[in-house]
Coordinates of C-alpha atoms in Angstrom, one line a residue:
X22 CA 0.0 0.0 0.0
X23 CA 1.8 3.4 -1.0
X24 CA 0.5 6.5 0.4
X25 CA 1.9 10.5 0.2
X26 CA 1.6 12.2 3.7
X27 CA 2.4 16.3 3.3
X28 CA 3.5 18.5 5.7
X29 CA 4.4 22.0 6.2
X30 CA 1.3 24.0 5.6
X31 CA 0.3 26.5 8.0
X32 CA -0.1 30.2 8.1
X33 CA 2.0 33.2 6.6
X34 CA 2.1 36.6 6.1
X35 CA 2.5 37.8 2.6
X36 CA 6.3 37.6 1.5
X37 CA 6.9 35.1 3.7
X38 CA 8.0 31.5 3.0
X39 CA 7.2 28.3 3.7
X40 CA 8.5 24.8 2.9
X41 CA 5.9 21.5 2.0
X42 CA 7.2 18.0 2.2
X43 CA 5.5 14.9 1.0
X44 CA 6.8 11.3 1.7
X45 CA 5.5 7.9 0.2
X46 CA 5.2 5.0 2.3
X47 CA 5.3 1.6 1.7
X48 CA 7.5 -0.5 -0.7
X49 CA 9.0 1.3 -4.0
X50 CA 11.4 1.0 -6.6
X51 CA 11.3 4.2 -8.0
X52 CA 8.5 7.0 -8.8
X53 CA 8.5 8.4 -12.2
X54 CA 7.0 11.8 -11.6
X55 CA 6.3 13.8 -8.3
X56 CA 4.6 17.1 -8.3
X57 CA 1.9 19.6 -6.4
X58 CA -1.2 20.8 -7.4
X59 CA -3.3 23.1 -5.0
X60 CA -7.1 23.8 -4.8
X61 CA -8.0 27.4 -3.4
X62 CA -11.7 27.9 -2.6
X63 CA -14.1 28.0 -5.1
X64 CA -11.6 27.0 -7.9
X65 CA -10.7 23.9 -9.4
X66 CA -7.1 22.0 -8.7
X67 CA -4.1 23.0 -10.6
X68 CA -1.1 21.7 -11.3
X69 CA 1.9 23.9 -9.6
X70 CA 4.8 22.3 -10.6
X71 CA 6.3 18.5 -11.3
X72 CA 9.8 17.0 -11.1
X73 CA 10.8 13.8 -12.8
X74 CA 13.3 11.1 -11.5
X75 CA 16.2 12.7 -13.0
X76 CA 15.5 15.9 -11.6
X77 CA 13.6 17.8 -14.1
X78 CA 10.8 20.3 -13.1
X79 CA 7.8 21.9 -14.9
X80 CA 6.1 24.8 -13.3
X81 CA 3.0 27.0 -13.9
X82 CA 3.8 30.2 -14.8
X83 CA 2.1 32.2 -11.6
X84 CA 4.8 30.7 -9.2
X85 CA 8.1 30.5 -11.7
X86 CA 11.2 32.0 -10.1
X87 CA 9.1 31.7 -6.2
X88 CA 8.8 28.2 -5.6
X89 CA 11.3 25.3 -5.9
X90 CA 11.1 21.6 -6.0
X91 CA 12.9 19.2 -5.4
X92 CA 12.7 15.7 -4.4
X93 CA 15.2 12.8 -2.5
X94 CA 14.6 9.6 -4.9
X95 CA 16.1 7.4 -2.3
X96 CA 13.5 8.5 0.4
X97 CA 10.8 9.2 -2.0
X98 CA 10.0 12.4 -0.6
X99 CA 9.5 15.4 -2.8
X100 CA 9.4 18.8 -1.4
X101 CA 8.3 22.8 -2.7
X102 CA 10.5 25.3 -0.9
X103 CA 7.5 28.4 -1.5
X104 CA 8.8 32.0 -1.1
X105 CA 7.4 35.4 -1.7
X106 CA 3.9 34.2 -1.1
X107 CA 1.2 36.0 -2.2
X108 CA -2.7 35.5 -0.8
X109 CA -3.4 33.8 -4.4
X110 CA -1.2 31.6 -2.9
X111 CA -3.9 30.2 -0.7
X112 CA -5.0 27.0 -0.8
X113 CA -4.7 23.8 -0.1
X114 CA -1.9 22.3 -1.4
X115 CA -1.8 18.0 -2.4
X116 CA 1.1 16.3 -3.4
X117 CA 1.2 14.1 -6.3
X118 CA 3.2 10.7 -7.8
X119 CA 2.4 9.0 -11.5
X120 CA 3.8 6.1 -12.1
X121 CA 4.6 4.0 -9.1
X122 CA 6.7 0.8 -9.2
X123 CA 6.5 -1.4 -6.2
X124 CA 6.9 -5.2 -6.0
X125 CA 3.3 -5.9 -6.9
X126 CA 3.6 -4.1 -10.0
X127 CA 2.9 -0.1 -11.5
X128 CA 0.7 2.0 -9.6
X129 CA -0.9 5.0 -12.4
X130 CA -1.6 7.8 -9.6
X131 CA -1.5 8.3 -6.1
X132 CA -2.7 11.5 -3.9
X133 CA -1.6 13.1 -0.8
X134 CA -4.4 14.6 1.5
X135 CA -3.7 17.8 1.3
X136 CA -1.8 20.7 3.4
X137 CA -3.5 23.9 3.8
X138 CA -1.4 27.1 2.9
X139 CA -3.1 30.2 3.9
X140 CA -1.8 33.8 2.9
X141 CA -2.6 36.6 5.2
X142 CA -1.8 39.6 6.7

């Protein structure tokens, strides 16, 4: 059974930072693609950015040059280092893996439960 647990949400100011980490459990070989989306209120999920096994990342426009992934292949975490946050920034924020090889053979998709990343003065 492989599941994603996040971490790192919480509450913070505008221009502040935050960091989110997300860790799959369970046995794997190897994850193809990590990424986040985020959901705020009212709107539908996103995709915020994506990083490959060999390291390369994809990112929505609104957050290029702010946030940073990056991910530990031998942990199977993957993490988004968020800085100069903006309110627009709010919302809750689910980590994502495509492509999952374990022993009992290729998992498609599996989804964190989401963090919640709020914005505020």
């Amino acid at each position: 059974q492989v599941q994603l647990v996040e971490s790192g949400g919480g509450l913070v100011q505008p221009g502040g930072s935050l960091r989110l980490s997300c860790a799959a459990s369970g046995s794997i070989f190897r994850i193809n693609v990590m990424g986040w989306y985020r959901q705020a209120p009212g709107k539908e999920r996103e995709l915020v950015t994506t990083i490959t096994s060999d390291g390369s990342t994809n990112y929505v426009d609104s957050v290029k040059g702010r946030f940073t992934i990056s991910r530990d292949n031998a942990d199977n975490t993957v993490f988004l280092q968020m800085n100069s946050l903006k309110p627009e920034d709010t919302a809750v924020y689910y980590c994502n893996a495509r492509e999952v090889f374990t022993p009992h053979g290729r998992i498609l998709e599996r989804w964190g439960q989401g963090t919640l990343v709020t914005v505020s003065s």
